[in-house]
Amino acid sequence: MGSMGYQPMPSPHNPPLTAIVIGAGLGGCAAAIALHHHGHKVLCVLDKVREFGRLGDSLGLGQNAFNLLEKWGCEVDEIKRIGNQAPNMTIRRWQDGKELAVQPLMDMAGYIGHRGDYHDVFLEWVRQRGIPIRMGSEVVQYEDRDPQPTITLKSGEQLSADIIVAVDGIKSLARPLVLGMRDDPVSSGYACFRAFFRPTPEQRADPRLNKYMREDCVNFWIGADMHMVQNTLRGGEEFNWILTHKDDGDVPESWFQPGDMEEVRRLTETLDPEIRGIVQQTESCLDWKICYRKPLPTWVSPNSHRIALLGDSCHAHLPTSAQGASQAVESAGCLAVCLDSINGPEEVRIATRAYEKLRFPRTRQSQTNGEDLRNRWHSALKGVDANREIDPEEVMIKNRWLYSFDAEEDARQRWKDVRRVVEEEFRAGKIEPLC
Ligand SMILES: Cc1cc2nc3c(=O)[nH]c(=O)nc-3n(C[C@H](O)[C@H](O)[C@H](O)COP(=O)(O)OP(=O)(O)OC[C@H]3O[C@@H](n4cnc5c(N)ncnc54)[C@H](O)[C@@H]3O)c2cc1C
């Protein structure tokens, strides 16, 4: 940690509020770090898997996340160093790679790196703070009780705290409890084939293939109803491509479903020859259905109001948003500030209800920003004469406005107003749905 001098803030409550975080993904780690920084006592972070592998492929973290992590005493240079170092990204025409727009990488994801590598750093930050991470601890039941909700692990062990933060991902078990109903995934109408590998020395040496393996770079090829994202990591030693295409098939939601390389070869027959070769030579890929959850009417449990969803469990993003992890970091900061601002443990329900009200509109904006980009990319060249010049504005990534936002400051500034609304809702006996 930039560690030596780092001190968390003193708790505004005596004794400090206690919290349990479910899920040790990037969102769960961020929640634990934020709560700890604000002086709340994180009893443990639980994850069902026994061990984390280097899972997933490229993921972006934006300046909005870095600013908060830095405030919480995290050495963000550790992340920046392992991220893609290209200064710019290029948006290209599907069939011939013609440059349509060039933008600084900071306009989108900030730093693109391997999810597993970033995750290792986040886990280390949690450990450095002395917060226990309990692996192989699957939560199988939530009891929405006051004054302390309880969770039951597969082993039968039960744990309670003043607040439970459920950061258990897109397939959240806590979410049906909060909603009081099942919410099945709905297809977004798109799927991704994605591959991440180390090109062989022969591939790197082949002049027809090596254009995008020489150094760190990020490129997007856009076409009708399809786009291909390519980036390298570690100076070109690792290679990642993600092909987003229309898909109305069934939706087995999985990060591990093998993809059909024959189908990839068919879809990329018309792709720019400068990138087609290496895509078509790829040995295997994953088939990742992009599933949506409709925006949720509530992120907080109905009875005690002490189980709060955070991250992908309540605001999953499309890949074109490049904000899934960053918005989870923002939500963590907002929740921690709301818990600071209440008068004691009996008011946790005010904090959680204020948190969802503060965060919902912002996460919707960030989600729809990604939808807008995908739609612009997939339609920009439809039926357009190959000789027509495309206005770069039409295809540019417009994420920069998201980065200057300080989720903690926003929560502090709006706290009094939102508290008043929440108190009024409790008095009236009706919490207004978020949507
Ligand atoms: C395997 C995997 C690969 C991914 N790959 C990419 C990628 O390549 N690019 C990208 O942009 N995003 C990827 N993501 C999504 C990205 O990590 C998230 O959008 C972002 O980090 C915010 O995630 P989160 O922490 O809310 O949820 P997640 O990252 O999904 O983490 C949820 C955690 O909760 C744990 N969990 C779930 N249920 C329980 C339970 N009942 N009890 C205890 N623990 C539980 C899971 O094991 C998991 O570790 C991936 C996610 C996963 C899980």
Coordinates of C-alpha atoms and ligand atoms in Angstrom, one line a residue:
M1 CA 0.0 0.0 0.0
G2 CA 1.2 3.5 -0.4
S3 CA 0.7 2.1 2.6
M4 CA 3.1 3.0 5.2
G5 CA 1.3 6.2 6.3
Y6 CA -2.2 5.1 5.4
Q7 CA -4.8 5.4 8.1
P8 CA -8.6 4.8 7.6
M9 CA -10.9 7.5 8.8
P10 CA -12.2 7.2 12.4
S11 CA -15.7 5.7 12.6
P12 CA -18.4 8.3 13.1
H13 CA -20.3 5.6 15.2
N14 CA -19.4 4.1 18.5
P15 CA -19.1 1.2 18.2
P16 CA -18.5 1.2 14.5
L17 CA -21.2 -0.3 12.2
T18 CA -20.5 -3.9 11.2
A19 CA -20.7 -5.1 7.6
I20 CA -20.4 -8.4 5.7
V21 CA -19.6 -8.3 2.0
I22 CA -20.8 -11.2 -0.2
G23 CA -18.7 -11.7 -3.3
A24 CA -15.0 -10.9 -3.5
G25 CA -15.0 -9.8 -7.2
L26 CA -13.8 -6.3 -8.0
G27 CA -17.0 -4.8 -6.7
G28 CA -16.9 -6.7 -3.4
C29 CA -13.3 -5.8 -2.9
A30 CA -14.1 -2.1 -3.6
A31 CA -17.0 -2.3 -1.1
A32 CA -14.8 -3.7 1.6
I33 CA -12.0 -1.2 1.0
A34 CA -14.5 1.8 1.0
L35 CA -16.3 0.7 4.1
H36 CA -13.1 0.1 5.9
H37 CA -11.7 3.4 4.8
H38 CA -14.7 5.2 6.3
G39 CA -14.2 3.5 9.7
H40 CA -16.9 0.8 9.4
K41 CA -16.0 -2.6 10.5
V42 CA -16.0 -5.2 7.7
L43 CA -16.3 -8.5 9.5
C44 CA -15.4 -10.5 6.3
V45 CA -15.7 -10.8 2.6
L46 CA -17.2 -14.1 1.5
D47 CA -16.8 -15.8 -1.9
K48 CA -18.1 -19.2 -3.0
V49 CA -15.2 -20.2 -5.1
R50 CA -12.2 -21.9 -3.4
E51 CA -9.6 -20.1 -5.5
F52 CA -9.6 -17.3 -8.1
G53 CA -8.0 -18.1 -11.4
R54 CA -7.0 -15.5 -14.0
L55 CA -10.6 -15.3 -15.2
G56 CA -12.1 -13.2 -18.0
D57 CA -10.1 -11.1 -20.4
S58 CA -9.9 -7.3 -20.8
L59 CA -11.7 -4.9 -18.5
G60 CA -11.5 -1.2 -18.2
L61 CA -11.2 1.0 -15.1
G62 CA -11.9 4.7 -15.5
Q63 CA -10.6 7.8 -13.7
N64 CA -13.8 8.0 -11.7
A65 CA -12.8 4.7 -10.1
F66 CA -9.1 5.6 -9.7
N67 CA -9.9 8.9 -7.9
L68 CA -11.9 7.1 -5.2
L69 CA -9.5 4.2 -4.8
E70 CA -6.7 6.7 -4.4
K71 CA -8.6 8.5 -1.6
W72 CA -9.0 5.1 0.1
G73 CA -5.3 4.7 0.2
C74 CA -4.9 2.3 -2.7
E75 CA -1.7 2.5 -4.8
V76 CA -3.5 2.9 -8.2
D77 CA -0.2 3.0 -10.1
E78 CA -0.1 -0.8 -9.5
I79 CA -3.1 -1.0 -11.8
K80 CA -2.0 1.6 -14.2
R81 CA 1.3 -0.2 -14.7
I82 CA -0.3 -3.5 -15.8
G83 CA -2.9 -1.8 -18.0
N84 CA -2.6 -1.2 -21.8
Q85 CA -0.2 1.7 -22.3
A86 CA -1.4 2.8 -25.7
P87 CA -2.2 6.6 -25.8
N88 CA -4.9 6.3 -28.4
M89 CA -7.6 3.9 -29.7
T90 CA -8.8 3.8 -33.3
I91 CA -12.3 3.2 -34.6
R92 CA -12.1 1.6 -38.0
R93 CA -14.3 0.5 -40.9
W94 CA -15.2 -3.2 -40.7
Q95 CA -14.2 -4.3 -44.2
D96 CA -10.9 -2.4 -44.8
G97 CA -9.8 -0.9 -41.5
K98 CA -10.1 2.6 -42.7
E99 CA -9.7 5.0 -39.7
L100 CA -13.0 6.6 -38.9
A101 CA -11.9 8.2 -35.6
V102 CA -8.9 8.3 -33.3
Q103 CA -9.4 9.1 -29.6
P104 CA -7.3 9.1 -26.5
L105 CA -7.7 5.8 -24.6
M106 CA -8.7 7.9 -21.6
D107 CA -12.0 8.7 -23.5
M108 CA -13.2 5.2 -22.8
A109 CA -11.9 2.7 -20.3
G110 CA -9.0 4.7 -19.0
Y111 CA -6.8 1.7 -18.4
I112 CA -7.7 -1.6 -20.0
G113 CA -6.1 -4.6 -18.4
H114 CA -6.7 -8.3 -17.7
R115 CA -9.6 -8.7 -15.3
G116 CA -7.6 -11.4 -13.4
D117 CA -4.6 -9.2 -13.0
Y118 CA -6.6 -6.3 -11.7
H119 CA -8.5 -8.6 -9.4
D120 CA -5.3 -9.8 -7.9
V121 CA -4.4 -6.2 -7.0
F122 CA -7.8 -5.5 -5.5
L123 CA -7.6 -8.7 -3.4
E124 CA -4.2 -7.7 -2.1
W125 CA -5.5 -4.3 -1.1
V126 CA -8.3 -6.0 0.9
R127 CA -5.7 -8.3 2.6
Q128 CA -3.4 -5.4 3.4
R129 CA -6.2 -3.8 5.4
G130 CA -6.5 -6.9 7.5
I131 CA -10.1 -7.7 6.2
P132 CA -10.6 -11.4 6.2
I133 CA -11.5 -12.9 2.8
R134 CA -13.2 -16.3 3.3
M135 CA -13.0 -18.4 0.2
G136 CA -15.2 -21.5 -0.4
S137 CA -18.0 -19.7 1.5
E138 CA -21.1 -19.9 -0.5
V139 CA -24.1 -18.0 0.9
V140 CA -27.2 -20.1 0.4
Q141 CA -29.8 -18.2 2.4
Y142 CA -30.5 -14.6 3.4
E143 CA -32.8 -13.7 6.3
D144 CA -34.0 -10.2 6.1
R145 CA -34.2 -9.6 9.8
D146 CA -34.0 -6.5 12.0
P147 CA -31.8 -5.3 13.8
Q148 CA -29.3 -7.7 12.1
P149 CA -29.9 -9.6 8.9
T150 CA -28.4 -13.1 8.8
I151 CA -26.8 -15.2 6.1
T152 CA -26.4 -18.9 6.1
L153 CA -23.4 -20.6 4.4
K154 CA -23.5 -23.9 2.6
S155 CA -21.7 -25.3 5.7
G156 CA -24.6 -24.3 7.8
E157 CA -22.7 -21.5 9.6
Q158 CA -24.7 -18.4 10.2
L159 CA -23.4 -14.8 10.3
S160 CA -25.0 -11.5 11.1
A161 CA -24.1 -7.8 10.8
D162 CA -25.6 -4.3 10.8
I163 CA -25.5 -4.3 7.0
I164 CA -25.0 -7.0 4.4
V165 CA -23.7 -5.9 1.1
A166 CA -24.5 -8.4 -1.7
V167 CA -21.9 -8.0 -4.5
D168 CA -22.6 -11.4 -5.8
G169 CA -22.6 -10.7 -9.5
I170 CA -25.0 -10.9 -12.4
K171 CA -26.5 -14.2 -11.2
S172 CA -27.1 -12.8 -7.7
L173 CA -28.8 -15.0 -5.2
A174 CA -29.6 -11.9 -3.1
R175 CA -31.5 -10.2 -5.9
P176 CA -34.6 -12.4 -5.9
L177 CA -34.9 -11.8 -2.1
V178 CA -34.7 -8.0 -2.6
L179 CA -37.2 -8.1 -5.4
G180 CA -39.5 -10.6 -3.9
M181 CA -39.7 -12.3 -7.2
R182 CA -37.6 -14.2 -9.8
D183 CA -35.9 -12.1 -12.5
D184 CA -34.7 -14.2 -15.3
P185 CA -32.1 -12.9 -17.7
V186 CA -33.3 -11.4 -20.9
S187 CA -31.3 -11.6 -24.0
S188 CA -29.9 -8.3 -25.2
G189 CA -30.2 -9.6 -28.7
Y190 CA -26.4 -9.7 -28.9
A191 CA -23.6 -12.1 -28.0
C192 CA -19.8 -11.9 -27.9
F193 CA -17.3 -14.4 -29.1
R194 CA -14.1 -13.6 -27.1
A195 CA -10.6 -14.9 -27.1
F196 CA -7.5 -14.1 -25.1
F197 CA -4.2 -15.8 -25.9
R198 CA -0.4 -15.4 -26.4
P199 CA 0.4 -15.3 -30.1
T200 CA 3.0 -17.8 -31.0
P201 CA 6.5 -16.6 -32.1
E202 CA 5.6 -17.7 -35.7
Q203 CA 2.4 -15.5 -35.5
R204 CA 4.4 -12.6 -34.2
A205 CA 6.9 -13.0 -36.9
D206 CA 4.4 -13.3 -39.7
P207 CA 4.3 -9.8 -41.3
R208 CA 0.7 -10.4 -42.5
L209 CA -0.4 -10.9 -38.9
N210 CA 1.8 -8.9 -36.7
K211 CA 0.6 -5.4 -37.3
Y212 CA -1.4 -5.4 -34.1
M213 CA 1.0 -7.4 -31.9
R214 CA 4.1 -5.1 -31.9
E215 CA 3.1 -2.9 -29.0
D216 CA 0.1 -2.0 -26.9
C217 CA -2.8 -1.0 -29.0
V218 CA -6.6 -0.8 -28.9
N219 CA -8.7 -0.9 -32.1
F220 CA -12.4 -1.3 -32.9
W221 CA -13.8 -2.4 -36.3
I222 CA -17.4 -1.4 -36.8
G223 CA -19.8 -2.8 -39.3
A224 CA -23.5 -3.4 -39.8
D225 CA -24.9 -5.0 -36.6
M226 CA -21.4 -6.1 -35.6
H227 CA -18.2 -4.9 -34.1
M228 CA -14.8 -6.3 -33.2
V229 CA -12.7 -5.0 -30.4
Q230 CA -9.0 -5.8 -30.3
N231 CA -6.4 -5.0 -27.7
T232 CA -3.1 -6.2 -26.6
L233 CA -1.6 -6.4 -23.1
R234 CA 2.0 -6.6 -21.9
G235 CA 3.4 -4.7 -24.9
G236 CA 1.8 -7.1 -27.4
E237 CA 2.6 -10.4 -25.8
E238 CA -1.1 -11.1 -25.1
F239 CA -3.8 -10.6 -27.6
N240 CA -7.5 -10.1 -27.0
W241 CA -10.4 -9.9 -29.5
I242 CA -14.1 -9.7 -28.8
L243 CA -16.6 -10.0 -31.6
T244 CA -20.1 -8.7 -30.8
H245 CA -22.8 -9.9 -33.1
K246 CA -26.5 -10.3 -33.2
D247 CA -27.8 -13.4 -31.4
D248 CA -31.3 -14.2 -30.5
G249 CA -30.6 -17.7 -29.2
D250 CA -31.3 -19.0 -25.7
V251 CA -29.4 -17.5 -22.9
P252 CA -27.2 -19.8 -20.9
E253 CA -25.4 -17.1 -19.0
S254 CA -21.9 -18.1 -18.5
W255 CA -18.4 -16.7 -18.6
F256 CA -17.0 -20.2 -19.6
Q257 CA -19.2 -21.4 -22.5
P258 CA -16.9 -22.6 -25.4
G259 CA -17.5 -20.7 -28.7
D260 CA -17.7 -22.1 -32.2
M261 CA -14.6 -21.0 -34.2
E262 CA -16.3 -22.0 -37.4
E263 CA -19.0 -19.5 -36.7
V264 CA -16.4 -16.9 -35.9
R265 CA -14.6 -17.6 -39.2
R266 CA -17.9 -17.2 -41.1
L267 CA -18.8 -13.9 -39.3
T268 CA -15.3 -12.5 -40.0
E269 CA -15.1 -13.5 -43.7
T270 CA -15.6 -9.8 -44.7
L271 CA -13.4 -8.3 -41.9
D272 CA -10.4 -6.2 -42.7
P273 CA -7.6 -8.6 -43.9
E274 CA -5.1 -6.8 -41.6
I275 CA -6.8 -8.4 -38.5
R276 CA -8.8 -11.2 -40.0
G277 CA -5.8 -13.6 -40.2
I278 CA -5.0 -13.7 -36.5
V279 CA -8.7 -13.9 -35.6
Q280 CA -9.3 -16.8 -37.9
Q281 CA -6.2 -18.6 -36.7
T282 CA -7.3 -18.4 -33.1
E283 CA -7.7 -21.9 -31.7
S284 CA -10.6 -21.5 -29.3
C285 CA -12.9 -18.8 -28.0
L286 CA -15.7 -18.3 -25.5
D287 CA -19.3 -17.7 -26.4
W288 CA -20.6 -15.0 -24.0
K289 CA -24.3 -14.2 -24.3
I290 CA -24.8 -10.6 -23.3
C291 CA -27.6 -10.7 -20.8
Y292 CA -29.5 -7.8 -19.5
R293 CA -31.4 -7.4 -16.3
K294 CA -34.1 -4.9 -16.6
P295 CA -33.4 -1.9 -14.3
L296 CA -34.5 -3.0 -10.8
P297 CA -37.2 -1.2 -8.9
T298 CA -35.2 -1.7 -5.7
W299 CA -31.7 -2.6 -4.6
V300 CA -32.5 -3.0 -0.8
S301 CA -34.3 -5.8 1.1
P302 CA -37.9 -5.0 1.9
N303 CA -38.1 -5.9 5.6
S304 CA -35.0 -4.8 7.5
H305 CA -33.7 -2.6 4.6
R306 CA -30.3 -3.8 5.7
I307 CA -29.3 -6.0 2.7
A308 CA -28.1 -3.8 -0.1
L309 CA -27.1 -4.9 -3.6
L310 CA -24.1 -3.4 -5.2
G311 CA -22.2 -3.9 -8.6
D312 CA -23.3 -6.3 -11.3
S313 CA -26.0 -7.7 -9.0
C314 CA -28.0 -4.5 -9.5
H315 CA -26.3 -2.5 -12.3
A316 CA -24.5 -4.8 -14.8
H317 CA -23.2 -3.0 -17.8
L318 CA -22.7 -3.8 -21.5
P319 CA -19.1 -4.2 -22.6
T320 CA -19.4 -1.0 -24.7
S321 CA -20.0 1.0 -21.5
A322 CA -16.5 0.0 -20.2
Q323 CA -17.8 1.0 -16.8
G324 CA -19.0 -2.1 -15.0
A325 CA -16.2 -2.2 -12.5
S326 CA -15.9 1.5 -12.2
Q327 CA -19.6 2.0 -11.4
A328 CA -19.2 -0.7 -8.7
V329 CA -16.4 1.4 -7.2
E330 CA -18.6 4.5 -7.3
S331 CA -21.5 2.7 -5.6
A332 CA -19.1 1.5 -2.9
G333 CA -18.0 5.1 -2.1
C334 CA -21.6 6.3 -2.1
L335 CA -22.8 3.5 0.3
A336 CA -19.9 4.2 2.7
V337 CA -20.7 7.9 2.8
C338 CA -24.4 7.2 3.5
L339 CA -23.5 5.0 6.4
D340 CA -21.2 7.8 7.7
S341 CA -24.1 10.2 7.6
I342 CA -26.7 8.4 9.7
N343 CA -26.9 8.8 13.5
G344 CA -26.4 5.1 14.5
P345 CA -27.2 1.5 13.6
E346 CA -30.9 1.9 13.9
E347 CA -30.8 4.3 10.9
V348 CA -29.0 1.9 8.5
R349 CA -32.3 1.7 6.6
I350 CA -32.1 5.4 5.9
A351 CA -28.6 5.0 4.6
T352 CA -29.5 2.1 2.3
R353 CA -32.6 3.7 0.9
A354 CA -30.7 7.0 0.3
Y355 CA -27.9 5.0 -1.4
E356 CA -30.2 3.4 -4.0
K357 CA -31.8 6.8 -4.7
L358 CA -28.5 8.5 -5.1
R359 CA -27.0 5.8 -7.3
F360 CA -29.8 4.6 -9.6
P361 CA -30.0 7.6 -12.1
R362 CA -26.2 7.7 -12.4
T363 CA -25.8 4.0 -13.1
R364 CA -28.7 4.2 -15.7
Q365 CA -26.9 7.0 -17.5
S366 CA -23.7 5.0 -17.6
Q367 CA -25.5 1.9 -18.8
T368 CA -27.4 3.7 -21.5
N369 CA -24.3 5.4 -22.6
G370 CA -22.9 1.9 -23.6
E371 CA -26.2 1.0 -25.4
D372 CA -26.0 4.2 -27.3
L373 CA -22.4 3.6 -28.4
R374 CA -23.3 0.1 -29.6
N375 CA -26.3 1.3 -31.5
R376 CA -24.3 4.1 -33.2
W377 CA -21.5 1.7 -34.1
H378 CA -23.9 -0.9 -35.5
S379 CA -25.8 1.6 -37.7
A380 CA -23.1 4.1 -38.7
L381 CA -22.2 2.2 -41.9
K382 CA -25.5 0.5 -42.6
G383 CA -26.5 1.2 -46.2
V384 CA -23.7 3.8 -46.5
D385 CA -21.8 4.2 -49.7
A386 CA -18.2 3.1 -49.1
N387 CA -17.0 6.4 -50.5
R388 CA -19.0 8.6 -48.1
E389 CA -16.9 10.2 -45.4
I390 CA -18.2 9.4 -41.9
D391 CA -18.3 12.3 -39.4
P392 CA -16.0 11.0 -36.6
E393 CA -18.5 12.4 -34.1
E394 CA -20.9 9.7 -35.2
V395 CA -18.7 6.9 -34.0
M396 CA -16.7 8.4 -31.2
I397 CA -16.8 7.1 -27.7
K398 CA -18.4 9.6 -25.4
N399 CA -17.5 8.5 -21.9
R400 CA -15.4 11.4 -20.7
W401 CA -18.2 13.2 -18.9
L402 CA -18.4 10.1 -16.6
Y403 CA -14.9 10.5 -15.3
S404 CA -14.9 13.8 -13.4
F405 CA -17.7 12.6 -11.1
D406 CA -16.9 12.1 -7.5
A407 CA -19.5 9.7 -6.1
E408 CA -18.6 10.4 -2.5
E409 CA -18.8 14.2 -2.9
D410 CA -22.1 13.8 -4.7
A411 CA -23.5 11.7 -1.8
R412 CA -22.4 14.3 0.7
Q413 CA -23.8 17.2 -1.2
R414 CA -27.2 15.6 -1.7
W415 CA -27.4 13.8 1.6
K416 CA -29.8 16.2 3.4
D417 CA -32.3 16.3 0.6
V418 CA -32.3 12.6 0.0
R419 CA -32.5 11.9 3.7
R420 CA -35.6 14.1 3.9
V421 CA -37.3 12.2 1.0
V422 CA -36.4 8.8 2.6
E423 CA -37.8 9.8 6.0
E424 CA -41.0 11.0 4.4
E425 CA -41.3 7.7 2.6
F426 CA -40.9 5.7 5.8
R427 CA -43.4 8.0 7.5
A428 CA -45.9 7.4 4.7
G429 CA -45.1 3.7 4.8
K430 CA -44.3 3.5 1.1
I431 CA -40.9 3.4 -0.5
E432 CA -41.1 4.7 -4.0
P433 CA -39.7 2.2 -6.6
L434 CA -36.6 3.3 -8.4
C435 CA -38.3 2.7 -11.7
Ligands
LIG1 C1 -15.5 -15.1 -14.2 C2 -15.8 -13.7 -14.6 C3 -15.2 -13.2 -15.8 C4 -15.5 -11.9 -16.1 N1 -14.9 -11.4 -17.3 C5 -15.0 -10.1 -17.6 C6 -14.3 -9.6 -18.7 O1 -13.6 -10.2 -19.4 N2 -14.5 -8.3 -19.0 C7 -15.4 -7.5 -18.3 O2 -15.5 -6.3 -18.6 N3 -16.1 -7.9 -17.2 C8 -15.9 -9.2 -16.9 N4 -16.6 -9.7 -15.8 C9 -17.5 -8.8 -15.1 C10 -16.8 -7.8 -14.2 O3 -15.8 -8.4 -13.4 C11 -17.8 -7.0 -13.4 O4 -18.7 -6.3 -14.3 C12 -17.2 -6.0 -12.4 O5 -16.0 -6.3 -12.0 C13 -18.2 -5.8 -11.2 O6 -18.4 -7.1 -10.7 P1 -19.0 -7.5 -9.3 O7 -17.9 -7.6 -8.3 O8 -20.2 -6.8 -9.0 O9 -19.4 -9.0 -9.7 P2 -18.5 -10.3 -10.1 O10 -17.2 -9.9 -10.7 O11 -19.4 -11.2 -11.0 O12 -18.2 -11.0 -8.8 C14 -19.2 -11.6 -8.0 C15 -18.5 -12.6 -7.0 O13 -19.5 -13.1 -6.1 C16 -19.2 -14.4 -5.9 N5 -20.5 -15.1 -5.5 C17 -21.6 -15.2 -6.3 N6 -22.6 -15.8 -5.6 C18 -22.1 -16.1 -4.4 C19 -22.7 -16.7 -3.2 N7 -23.9 -17.1 -3.2 N8 -21.9 -16.8 -2.1 C20 -20.7 -16.3 -2.1 N9 -20.1 -15.7 -3.2 C21 -20.8 -15.6 -4.3 C22 -18.7 -14.9 -7.2 O14 -17.9 -16.1 -7.1 C23 -17.8 -13.7 -7.7 O15 -16.5 -13.8 -7.3 C24 -16.3 -11.0 -15.4 C25 -17.0 -11.6 -14.2 C26 -16.7 -12.9 -13.8 C27 -17.3 -13.4 -12.6

